[in-house]
JSON list of C-alpha atoms in Angstrom, two decimals:
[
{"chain": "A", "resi": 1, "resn": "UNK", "atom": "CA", "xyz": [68.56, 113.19, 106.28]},
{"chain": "A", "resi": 2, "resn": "UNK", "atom": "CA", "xyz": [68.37, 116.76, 107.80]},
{"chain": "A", "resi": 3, "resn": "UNK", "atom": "CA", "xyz": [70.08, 119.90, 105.73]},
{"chain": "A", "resi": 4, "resn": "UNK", "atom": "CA", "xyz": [72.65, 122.44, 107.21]},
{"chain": "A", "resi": 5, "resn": "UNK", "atom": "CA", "xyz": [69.38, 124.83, 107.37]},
{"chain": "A", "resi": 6, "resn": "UNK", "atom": "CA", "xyz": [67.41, 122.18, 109.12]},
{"chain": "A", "resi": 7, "resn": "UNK", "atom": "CA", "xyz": [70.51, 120.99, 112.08]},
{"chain": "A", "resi": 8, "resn": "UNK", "atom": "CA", "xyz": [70.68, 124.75, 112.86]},
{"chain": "A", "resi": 9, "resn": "UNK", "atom": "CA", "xyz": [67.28, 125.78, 112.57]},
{"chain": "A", "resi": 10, "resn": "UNK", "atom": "CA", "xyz": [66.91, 125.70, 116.27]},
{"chain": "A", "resi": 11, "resn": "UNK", "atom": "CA", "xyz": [69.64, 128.34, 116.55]},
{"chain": "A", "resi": 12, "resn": "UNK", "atom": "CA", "xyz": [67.35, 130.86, 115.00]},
{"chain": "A", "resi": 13, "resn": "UNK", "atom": "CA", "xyz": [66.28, 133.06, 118.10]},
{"chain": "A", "resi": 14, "resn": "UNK", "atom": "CA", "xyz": [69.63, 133.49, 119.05]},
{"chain": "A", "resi": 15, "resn": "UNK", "atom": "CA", "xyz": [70.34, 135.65, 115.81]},
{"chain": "A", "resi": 16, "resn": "UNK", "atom": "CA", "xyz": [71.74, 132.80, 113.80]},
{"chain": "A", "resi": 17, "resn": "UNK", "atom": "CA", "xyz": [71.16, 132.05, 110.55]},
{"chain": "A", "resi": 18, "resn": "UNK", "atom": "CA", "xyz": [72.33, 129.41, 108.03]},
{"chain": "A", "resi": 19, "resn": "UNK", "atom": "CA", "xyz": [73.01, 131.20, 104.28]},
{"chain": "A", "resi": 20, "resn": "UNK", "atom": "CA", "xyz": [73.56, 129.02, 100.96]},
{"chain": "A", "resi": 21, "resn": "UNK", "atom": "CA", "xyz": [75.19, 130.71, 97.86]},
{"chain": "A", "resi": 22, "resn": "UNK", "atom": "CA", "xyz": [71.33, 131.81, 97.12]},
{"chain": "A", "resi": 23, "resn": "UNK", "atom": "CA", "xyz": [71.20, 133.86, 100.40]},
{"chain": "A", "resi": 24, "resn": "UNK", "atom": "CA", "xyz": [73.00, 137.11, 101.19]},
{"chain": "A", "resi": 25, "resn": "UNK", "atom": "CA", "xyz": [73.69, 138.11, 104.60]},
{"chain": "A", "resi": 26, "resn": "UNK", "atom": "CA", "xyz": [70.87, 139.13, 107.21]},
{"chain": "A", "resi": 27, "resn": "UNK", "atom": "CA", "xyz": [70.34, 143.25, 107.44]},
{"chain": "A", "resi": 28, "resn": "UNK", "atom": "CA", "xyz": [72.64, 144.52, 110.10]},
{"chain": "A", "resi": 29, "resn": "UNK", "atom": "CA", "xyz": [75.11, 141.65, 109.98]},
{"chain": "A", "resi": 30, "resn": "UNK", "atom": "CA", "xyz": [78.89, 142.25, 109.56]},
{"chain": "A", "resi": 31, "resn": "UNK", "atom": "CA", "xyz": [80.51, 139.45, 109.02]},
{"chain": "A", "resi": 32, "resn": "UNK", "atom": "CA", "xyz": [80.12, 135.37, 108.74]},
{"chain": "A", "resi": 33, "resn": "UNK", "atom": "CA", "xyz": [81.25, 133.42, 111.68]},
{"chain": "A", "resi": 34, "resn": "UNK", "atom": "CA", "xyz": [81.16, 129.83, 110.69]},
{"chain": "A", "resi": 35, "resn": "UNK", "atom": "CA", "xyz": [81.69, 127.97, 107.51]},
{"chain": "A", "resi": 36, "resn": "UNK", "atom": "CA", "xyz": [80.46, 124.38, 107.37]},
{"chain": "A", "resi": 37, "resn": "UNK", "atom": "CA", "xyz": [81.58, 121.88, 104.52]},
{"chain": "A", "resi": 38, "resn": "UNK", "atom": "CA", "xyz": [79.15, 118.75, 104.28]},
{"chain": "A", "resi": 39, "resn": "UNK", "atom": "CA", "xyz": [78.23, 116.54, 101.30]},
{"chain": "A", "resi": 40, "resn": "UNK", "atom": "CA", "xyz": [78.18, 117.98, 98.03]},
{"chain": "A", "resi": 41, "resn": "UNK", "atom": "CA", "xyz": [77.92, 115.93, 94.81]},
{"chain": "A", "resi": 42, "resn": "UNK", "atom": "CA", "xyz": [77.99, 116.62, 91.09]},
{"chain": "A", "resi": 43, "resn": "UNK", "atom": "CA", "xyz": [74.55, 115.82, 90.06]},
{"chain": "A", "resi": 44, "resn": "UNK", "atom": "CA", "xyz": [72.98, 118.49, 92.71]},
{"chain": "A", "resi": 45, "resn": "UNK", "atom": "CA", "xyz": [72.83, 121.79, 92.37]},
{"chain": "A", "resi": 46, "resn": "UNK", "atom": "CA", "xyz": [75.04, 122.72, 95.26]},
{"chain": "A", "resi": 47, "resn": "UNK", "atom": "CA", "xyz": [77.43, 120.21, 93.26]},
{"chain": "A", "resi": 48, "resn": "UNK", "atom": "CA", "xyz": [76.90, 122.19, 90.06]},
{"chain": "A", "resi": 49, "resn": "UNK", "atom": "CA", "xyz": [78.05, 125.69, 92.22]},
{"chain": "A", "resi": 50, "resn": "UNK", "atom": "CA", "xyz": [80.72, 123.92, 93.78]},
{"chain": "A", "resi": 51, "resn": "UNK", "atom": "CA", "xyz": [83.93, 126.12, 92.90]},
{"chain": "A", "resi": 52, "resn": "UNK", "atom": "CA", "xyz": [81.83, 129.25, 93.65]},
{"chain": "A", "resi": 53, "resn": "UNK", "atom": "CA", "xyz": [80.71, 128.07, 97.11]},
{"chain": "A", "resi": 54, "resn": "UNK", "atom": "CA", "xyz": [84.54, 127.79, 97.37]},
{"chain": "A", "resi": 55, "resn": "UNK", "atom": "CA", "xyz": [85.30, 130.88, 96.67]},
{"chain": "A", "resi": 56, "resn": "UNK", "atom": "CA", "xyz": [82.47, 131.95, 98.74]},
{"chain": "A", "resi": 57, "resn": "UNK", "atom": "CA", "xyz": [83.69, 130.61, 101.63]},
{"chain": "A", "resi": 58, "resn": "UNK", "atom": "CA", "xyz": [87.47, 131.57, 101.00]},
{"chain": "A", "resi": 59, "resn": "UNK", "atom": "CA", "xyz": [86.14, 135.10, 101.29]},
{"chain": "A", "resi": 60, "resn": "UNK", "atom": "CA", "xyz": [84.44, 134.68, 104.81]},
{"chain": "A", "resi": 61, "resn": "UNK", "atom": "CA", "xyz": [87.44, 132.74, 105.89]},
{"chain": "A", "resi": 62, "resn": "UNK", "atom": "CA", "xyz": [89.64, 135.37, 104.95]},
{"chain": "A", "resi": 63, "resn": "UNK", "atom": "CA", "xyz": [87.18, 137.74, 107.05]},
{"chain": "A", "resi": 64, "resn": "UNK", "atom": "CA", "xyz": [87.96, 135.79, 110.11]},
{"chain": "A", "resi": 65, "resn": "UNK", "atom": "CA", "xyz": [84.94, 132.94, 110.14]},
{"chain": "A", "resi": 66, "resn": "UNK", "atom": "CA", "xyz": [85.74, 129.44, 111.96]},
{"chain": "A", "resi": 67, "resn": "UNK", "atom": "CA", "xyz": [85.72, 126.25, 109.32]},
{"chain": "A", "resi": 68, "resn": "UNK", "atom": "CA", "xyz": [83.65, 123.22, 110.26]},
{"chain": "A", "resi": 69, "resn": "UNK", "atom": "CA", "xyz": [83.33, 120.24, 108.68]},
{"chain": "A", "resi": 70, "resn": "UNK", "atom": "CA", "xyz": [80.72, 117.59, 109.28]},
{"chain": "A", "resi": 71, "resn": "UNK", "atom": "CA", "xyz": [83.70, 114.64, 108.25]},
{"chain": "A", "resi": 72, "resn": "UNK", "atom": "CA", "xyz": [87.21, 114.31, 107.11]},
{"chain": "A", "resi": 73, "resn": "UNK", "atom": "CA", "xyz": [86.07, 111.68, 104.29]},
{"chain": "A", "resi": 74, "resn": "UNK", "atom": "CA", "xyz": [87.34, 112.81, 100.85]},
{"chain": "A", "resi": 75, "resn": "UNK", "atom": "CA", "xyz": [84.89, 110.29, 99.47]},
{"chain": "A", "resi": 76, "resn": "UNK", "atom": "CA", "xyz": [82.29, 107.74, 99.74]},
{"chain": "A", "resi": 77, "resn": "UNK", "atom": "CA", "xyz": [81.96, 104.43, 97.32]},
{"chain": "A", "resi": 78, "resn": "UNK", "atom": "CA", "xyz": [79.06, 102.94, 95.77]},
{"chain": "A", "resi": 79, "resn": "UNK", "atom": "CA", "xyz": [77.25, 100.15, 96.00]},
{"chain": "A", "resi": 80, "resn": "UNK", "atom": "CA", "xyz": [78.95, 99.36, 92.64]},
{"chain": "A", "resi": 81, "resn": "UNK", "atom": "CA", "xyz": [82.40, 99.69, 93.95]},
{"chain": "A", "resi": 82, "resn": "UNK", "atom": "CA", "xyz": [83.20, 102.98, 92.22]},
{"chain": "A", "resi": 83, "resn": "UNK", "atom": "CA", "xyz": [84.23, 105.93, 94.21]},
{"chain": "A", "resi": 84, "resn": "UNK", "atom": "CA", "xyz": [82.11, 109.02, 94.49]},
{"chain": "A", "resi": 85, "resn": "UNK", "atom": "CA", "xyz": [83.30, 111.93, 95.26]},
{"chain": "A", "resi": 86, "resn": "UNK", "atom": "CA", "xyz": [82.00, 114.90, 97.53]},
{"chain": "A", "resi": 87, "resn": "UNK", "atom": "CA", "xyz": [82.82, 114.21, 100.50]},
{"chain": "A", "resi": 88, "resn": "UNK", "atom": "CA", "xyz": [84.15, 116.86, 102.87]},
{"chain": "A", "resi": 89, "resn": "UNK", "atom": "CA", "xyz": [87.32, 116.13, 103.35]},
{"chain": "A", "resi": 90, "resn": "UNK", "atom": "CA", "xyz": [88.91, 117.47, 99.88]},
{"chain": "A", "resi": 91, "resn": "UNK", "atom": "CA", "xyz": [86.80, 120.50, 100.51]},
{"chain": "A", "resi": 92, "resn": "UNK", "atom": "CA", "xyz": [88.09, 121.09, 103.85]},
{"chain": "A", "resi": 93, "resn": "UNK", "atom": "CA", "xyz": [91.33, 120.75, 103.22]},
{"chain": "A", "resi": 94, "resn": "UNK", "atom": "CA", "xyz": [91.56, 122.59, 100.41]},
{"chain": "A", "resi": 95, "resn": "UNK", "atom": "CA", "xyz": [90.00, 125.48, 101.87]},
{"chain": "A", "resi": 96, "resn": "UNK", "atom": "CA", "xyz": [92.55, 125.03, 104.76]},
{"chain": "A", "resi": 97, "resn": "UNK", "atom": "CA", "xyz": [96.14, 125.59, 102.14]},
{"chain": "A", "resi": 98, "resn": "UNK", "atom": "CA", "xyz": [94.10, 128.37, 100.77]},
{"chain": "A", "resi": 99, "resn": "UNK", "atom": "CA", "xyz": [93.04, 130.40, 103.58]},
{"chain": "A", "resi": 100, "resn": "UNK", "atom": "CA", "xyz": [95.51, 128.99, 105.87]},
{"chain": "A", "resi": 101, "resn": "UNK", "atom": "CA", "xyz": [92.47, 128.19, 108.56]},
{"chain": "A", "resi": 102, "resn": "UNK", "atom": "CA", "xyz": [92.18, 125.43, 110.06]},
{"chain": "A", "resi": 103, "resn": "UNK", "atom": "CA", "xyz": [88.89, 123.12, 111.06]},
{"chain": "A", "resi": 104, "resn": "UNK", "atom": "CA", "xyz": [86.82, 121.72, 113.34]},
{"chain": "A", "resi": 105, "resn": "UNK", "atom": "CA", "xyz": [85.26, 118.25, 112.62]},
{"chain": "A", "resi": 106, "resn": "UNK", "atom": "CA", "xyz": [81.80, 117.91, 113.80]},
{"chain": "A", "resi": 107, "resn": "UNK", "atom": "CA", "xyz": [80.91, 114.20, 112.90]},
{"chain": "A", "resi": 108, "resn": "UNK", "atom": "CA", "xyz": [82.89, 111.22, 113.53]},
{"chain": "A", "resi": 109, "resn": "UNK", "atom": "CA", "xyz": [86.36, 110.99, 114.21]},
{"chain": "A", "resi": 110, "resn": "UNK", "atom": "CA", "xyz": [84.53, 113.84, 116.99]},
{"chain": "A", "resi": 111, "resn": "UNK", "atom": "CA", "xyz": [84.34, 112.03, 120.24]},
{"chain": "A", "resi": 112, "resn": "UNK", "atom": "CA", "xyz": [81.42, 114.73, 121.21]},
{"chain": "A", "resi": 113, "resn": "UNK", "atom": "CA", "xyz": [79.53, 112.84, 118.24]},
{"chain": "A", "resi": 114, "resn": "UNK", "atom": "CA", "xyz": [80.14, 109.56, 119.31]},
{"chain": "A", "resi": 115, "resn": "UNK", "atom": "CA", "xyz": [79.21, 110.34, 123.15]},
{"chain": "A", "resi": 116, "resn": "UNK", "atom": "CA", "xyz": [75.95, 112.56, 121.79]},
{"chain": "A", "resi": 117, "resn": "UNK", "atom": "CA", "xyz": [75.02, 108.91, 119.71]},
{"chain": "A", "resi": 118, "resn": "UNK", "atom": "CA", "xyz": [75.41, 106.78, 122.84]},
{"chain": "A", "resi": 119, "resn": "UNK", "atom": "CA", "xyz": [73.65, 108.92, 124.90]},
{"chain": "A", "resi": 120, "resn": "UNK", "atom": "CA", "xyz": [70.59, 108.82, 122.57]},
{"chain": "A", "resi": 121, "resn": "UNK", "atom": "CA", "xyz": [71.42, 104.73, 122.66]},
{"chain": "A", "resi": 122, "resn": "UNK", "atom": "CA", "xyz": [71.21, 104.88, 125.79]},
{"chain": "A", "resi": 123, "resn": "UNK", "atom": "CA", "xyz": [67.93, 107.32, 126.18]},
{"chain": "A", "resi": 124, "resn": "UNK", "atom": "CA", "xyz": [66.43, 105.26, 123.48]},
{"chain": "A", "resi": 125, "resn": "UNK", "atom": "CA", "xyz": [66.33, 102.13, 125.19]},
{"chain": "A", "resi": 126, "resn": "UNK", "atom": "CA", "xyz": [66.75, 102.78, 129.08]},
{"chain": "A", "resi": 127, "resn": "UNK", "atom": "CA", "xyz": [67.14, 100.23, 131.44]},
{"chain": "A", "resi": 128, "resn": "UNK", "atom": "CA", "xyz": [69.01, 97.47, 129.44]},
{"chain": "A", "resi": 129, "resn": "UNK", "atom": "CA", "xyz": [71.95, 100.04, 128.46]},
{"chain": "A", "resi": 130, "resn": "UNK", "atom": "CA", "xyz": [72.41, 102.29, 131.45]},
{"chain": "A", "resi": 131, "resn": "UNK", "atom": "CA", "xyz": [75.00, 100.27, 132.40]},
{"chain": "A", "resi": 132, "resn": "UNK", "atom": "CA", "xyz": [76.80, 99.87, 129.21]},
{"chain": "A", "resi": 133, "resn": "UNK", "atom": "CA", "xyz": [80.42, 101.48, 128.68]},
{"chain": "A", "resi": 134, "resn": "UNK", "atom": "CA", "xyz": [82.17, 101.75, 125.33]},
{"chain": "A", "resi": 135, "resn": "UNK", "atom": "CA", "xyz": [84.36, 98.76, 126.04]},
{"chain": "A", "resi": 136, "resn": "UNK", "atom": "CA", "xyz": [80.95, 96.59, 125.95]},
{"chain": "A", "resi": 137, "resn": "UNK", "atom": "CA", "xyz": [80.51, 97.80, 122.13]},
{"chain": "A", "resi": 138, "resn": "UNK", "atom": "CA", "xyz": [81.32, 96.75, 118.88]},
{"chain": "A", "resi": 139, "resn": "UNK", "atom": "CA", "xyz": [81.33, 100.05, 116.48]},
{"chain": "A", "resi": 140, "resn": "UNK", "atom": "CA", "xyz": [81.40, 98.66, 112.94]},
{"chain": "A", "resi": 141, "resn": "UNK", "atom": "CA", "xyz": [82.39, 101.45, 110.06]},
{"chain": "A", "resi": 142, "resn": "UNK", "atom": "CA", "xyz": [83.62, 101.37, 106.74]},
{"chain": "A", "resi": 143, "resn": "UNK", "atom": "CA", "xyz": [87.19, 104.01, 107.02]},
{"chain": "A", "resi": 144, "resn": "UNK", "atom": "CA", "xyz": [90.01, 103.11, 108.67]},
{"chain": "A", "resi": 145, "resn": "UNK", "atom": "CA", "xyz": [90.67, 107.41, 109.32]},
{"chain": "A", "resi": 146, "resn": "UNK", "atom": "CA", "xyz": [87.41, 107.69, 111.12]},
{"chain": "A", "resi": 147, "resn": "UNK", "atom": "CA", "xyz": [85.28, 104.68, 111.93]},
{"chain": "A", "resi": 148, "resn": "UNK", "atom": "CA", "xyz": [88.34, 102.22, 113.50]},
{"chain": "A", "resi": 149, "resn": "UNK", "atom": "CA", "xyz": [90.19, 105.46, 114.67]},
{"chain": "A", "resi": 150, "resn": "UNK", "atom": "CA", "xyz": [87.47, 106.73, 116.68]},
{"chain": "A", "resi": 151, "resn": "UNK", "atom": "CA", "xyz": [86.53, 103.35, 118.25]},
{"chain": "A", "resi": 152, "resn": "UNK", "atom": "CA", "xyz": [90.16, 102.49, 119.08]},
{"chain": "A", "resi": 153, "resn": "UNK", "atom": "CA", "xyz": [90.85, 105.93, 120.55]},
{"chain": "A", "resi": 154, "resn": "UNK", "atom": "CA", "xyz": [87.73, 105.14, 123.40]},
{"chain": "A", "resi": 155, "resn": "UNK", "atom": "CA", "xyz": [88.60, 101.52, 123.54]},
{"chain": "A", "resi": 156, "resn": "UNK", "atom": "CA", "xyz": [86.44, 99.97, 121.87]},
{"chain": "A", "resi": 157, "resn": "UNK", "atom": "CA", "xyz": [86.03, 96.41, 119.55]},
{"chain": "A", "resi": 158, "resn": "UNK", "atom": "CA", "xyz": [85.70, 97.20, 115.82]},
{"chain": "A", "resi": 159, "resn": "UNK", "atom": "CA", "xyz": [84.60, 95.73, 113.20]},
{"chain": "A", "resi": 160, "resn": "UNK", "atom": "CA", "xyz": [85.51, 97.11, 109.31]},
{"chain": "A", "resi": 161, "resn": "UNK", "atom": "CA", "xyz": [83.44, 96.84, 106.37]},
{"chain": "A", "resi": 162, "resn": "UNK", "atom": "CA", "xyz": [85.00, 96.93, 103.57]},
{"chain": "A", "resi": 163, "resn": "UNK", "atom": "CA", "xyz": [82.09, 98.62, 101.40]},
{"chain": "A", "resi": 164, "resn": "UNK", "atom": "CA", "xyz": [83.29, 102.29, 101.92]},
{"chain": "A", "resi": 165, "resn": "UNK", "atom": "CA", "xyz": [86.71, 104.25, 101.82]},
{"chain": "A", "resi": 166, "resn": "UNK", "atom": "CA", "xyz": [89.16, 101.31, 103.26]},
{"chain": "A", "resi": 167, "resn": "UNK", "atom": "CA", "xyz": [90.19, 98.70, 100.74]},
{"chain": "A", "resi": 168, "resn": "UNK", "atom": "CA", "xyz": [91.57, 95.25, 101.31]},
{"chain": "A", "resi": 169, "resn": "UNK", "atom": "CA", "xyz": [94.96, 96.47, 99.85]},
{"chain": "A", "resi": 170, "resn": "UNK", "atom": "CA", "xyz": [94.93, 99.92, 102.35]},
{"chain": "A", "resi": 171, "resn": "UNK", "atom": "CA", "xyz": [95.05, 97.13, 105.35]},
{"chain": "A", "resi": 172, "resn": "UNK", "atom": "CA", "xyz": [97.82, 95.48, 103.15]},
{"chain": "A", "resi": 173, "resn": "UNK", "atom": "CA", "xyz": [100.08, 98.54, 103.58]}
]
């Protein structure tokens, strides 16, 4: 899996750079336009720095930067059924009540993310899918919020797992 750093890397020559808390902004630059919440757990270091990259990125918010966020998950669940949190979603939102920004959502419920992944489906094995729309596919996820929302907002067949963030008693209520 690819870092922040690494997604935006090829942003570089246009005068972008991606900063962590151990970074302080580029000579010559005023202010912080972006602020992306992805993944951060407990036994990382980011995880360990977790309230101050809040209050980090409270301070560029407050200075006018956009919020991104690769997913609204507020959490993921183990293989051993337990939930584990880190996520973005919690993240995300609290930043929102705080700063009073709102977000943009890169990853999925994004239908830009879900037409960028068929379009590599479709690059990746040519002939056979050029013809495909997304009422010929099945998208199988594990959240209600996100997986079985996006594919039911482009009309498509889903299929839910119940291994991640929707439960057999969420479909109960």
């Amino acid at each position: 899996m690819l870092s922040l750093r690494e997604v935006f890397a090829s942003f570089k020559d246009s005068g972008c750079s991606v900063l962590t808390l151990e970074d302080s902004l580029p000579e010559g630059a005023q202010r912080v336009d972006f602020v992306v919440v992805g993944s951060v757990y407990a036994d990382t270091t980011a995880g360990a720095r977790h309230v101050q990259s809040l209050e980090t990125a409270c301070a560029h918010l407050s200075a006018g930067a956009k919020l991104l966020c690769s997913c609204p998950d507020d959490f993921e669940v183990t293989q051993a059924g337990f939930m584990k949190f880190g996520s973005p979603g919690l993240a995300s939102t609290f930043l929102e009540k705080v700063t009073g920004s709102g977000s943009y959502i890169l990853g999925k419920p994004n239908p830009w993310a879900l037409r960028e992944a068929w379009d590599q489906m479709v690059e990746h094995f040519g002939g056979p899918a050029m013809g495909l729309r997304f009422s010929d596919a099945l998208y199988v996820g594990d959240s209600l919020a996100t997986d079985v929302s996006l594919a039911l907002q482009h009309e498509m067949d889903s299929a839910l797992v119940l291994s991640g963030t929707t439960s057999r008693a969420d479909l109960a209520s």
